[in-house]
Short mmCIF file of C-alpha atoms in Angstrom, two decimals:
data_model
loop_
_atom_site.label_atom_id
_atom_site.label_comp_id
_atom_site.label_asym_id
_atom_site.label_seq_id
_atom_site.Cartn_x
_atom_site.Cartn_y
_atom_site.Cartn_z
CA MET A 1 98.26 68.27 117.65
CA GLN A 2 98.80 71.75 118.97
CA ARG A 3 102.13 73.02 120.26
CA ASP A 4 102.56 75.09 123.36
CA PRO A 5 103.65 78.58 122.20
CA ARG A 6 105.78 79.02 125.31
CA TRP A 7 107.81 75.91 124.44
CA VAL A 8 108.47 77.25 120.95
CA LEU A 9 109.51 80.59 122.44
CA TYR A 10 111.94 78.86 124.82
CA VAL A 11 113.53 76.93 121.96
CA GLN A 12 113.85 80.11 119.88
CA ASN A 13 115.40 82.00 122.79
CA ALA A 14 117.85 79.15 123.38
CA GLY A 15 118.86 79.20 119.72
CA LEU A 16 119.35 82.95 119.78
CA PHE A 17 121.41 82.70 122.98
CA LEU A 18 123.61 79.93 121.58
CA PHE A 19 124.21 81.85 118.35
CA THR A 20 125.17 84.95 120.37
CA VAL A 21 127.62 82.89 122.46
CA PHE A 22 129.04 81.40 119.25
CA VAL A 23 129.57 84.81 117.63
CA PHE A 24 131.29 86.29 120.69
CA GLY A 25 133.35 83.10 121.03
CA VAL A 26 134.60 83.45 117.46
CA ILE A 27 135.38 87.13 118.00
CA GLY A 28 137.27 86.31 121.21
CA TRP A 29 139.19 83.58 119.41
CA ILE A 30 140.21 85.98 116.60
CA ILE A 31 141.34 88.59 119.13
CA ARG A 32 143.34 85.90 120.93
CA LEU A 33 145.05 84.96 117.65
CA ILE A 34 146.04 88.59 117.09
CA ARG A 35 147.43 88.89 120.63
CA LEU A 36 149.28 85.58 120.27
CA SER A 37 150.90 86.64 117.00
CA TRP A 38 151.95 89.89 118.68
CA THR A 39 153.42 88.01 121.68
CA LEU A 40 155.36 85.60 119.45
CA ASP A 41 156.77 88.51 117.37
CA ASP A 42 155.03 87.04 114.37
CA SER A 43 153.58 89.11 111.58
CA PRO A 44 150.03 89.89 112.71
CA SER A 45 148.98 91.04 109.24
CA GLY A 46 147.21 87.76 108.42
CA SER A 47 145.24 87.75 111.66
CA ILE A 48 144.41 91.42 111.34
CA ALA A 49 143.30 91.02 107.72
CA ILE A 50 141.04 88.13 108.66
CA SER A 51 139.63 89.99 111.66
CA LEU A 52 138.86 93.11 109.61
CA ILE A 53 136.54 90.98 107.51
CA ALA A 54 135.33 88.29 109.93
CA ILE A 55 134.38 90.37 112.97
CA PRO A 56 132.05 92.77 111.11
CA VAL A 57 130.52 89.86 109.17
CA PHE A 58 129.75 87.92 112.35
CA LEU A 59 128.36 91.04 114.04
CA LEU A 60 126.20 91.72 110.97
CA LEU A 61 124.89 88.14 111.04
CA LEU A 62 124.11 88.50 114.75
CA GLY A 63 122.25 91.73 114.03
CA VAL A 64 120.24 90.16 111.22
CA VAL A 65 119.30 87.13 113.34
CA ASN A 66 118.23 89.39 116.22
CA TYR A 67 116.26 91.66 113.87
CA VAL A 68 114.42 88.74 112.29
CA PHE A 69 113.75 87.01 115.62
CA TRP A 70 112.36 90.10 117.34
CA GLY A 71 110.45 91.13 114.20
CA ILE A 72 108.71 87.77 114.00
CA ARG A 73 108.04 87.78 117.72
CA GLY A 74 106.56 91.28 117.54
CA ALA A 75 104.34 90.28 114.62
CA VAL A 76 103.09 87.21 116.49
CA GLU A 77 102.37 89.23 119.63
CA LYS A 78 100.57 91.87 117.56
CA GLU A 79 98.48 89.16 115.88
CA ASP A 80 97.64 87.54 119.23
CA SER A 81 96.46 90.83 120.72
CA GLN A 82 93.89 91.37 117.97
#
């Protein structure tokens, strides 16, 4: 049984899109926590400490996923053109 390559590409694009939405959702949530702690005159040091680690880690993961996805897609397209 052969799979339609376009279907696989659609599923991969959907996964990449959902992961991107997830990463930016987490970053927005962390920023909201910092703003909320500032509004409530709470000590924002915990939120800031977490965000200094979490935001770059999530952005790095997003970069790695994009790099791998587009690298594999480029290799497949290069193989198909030969």
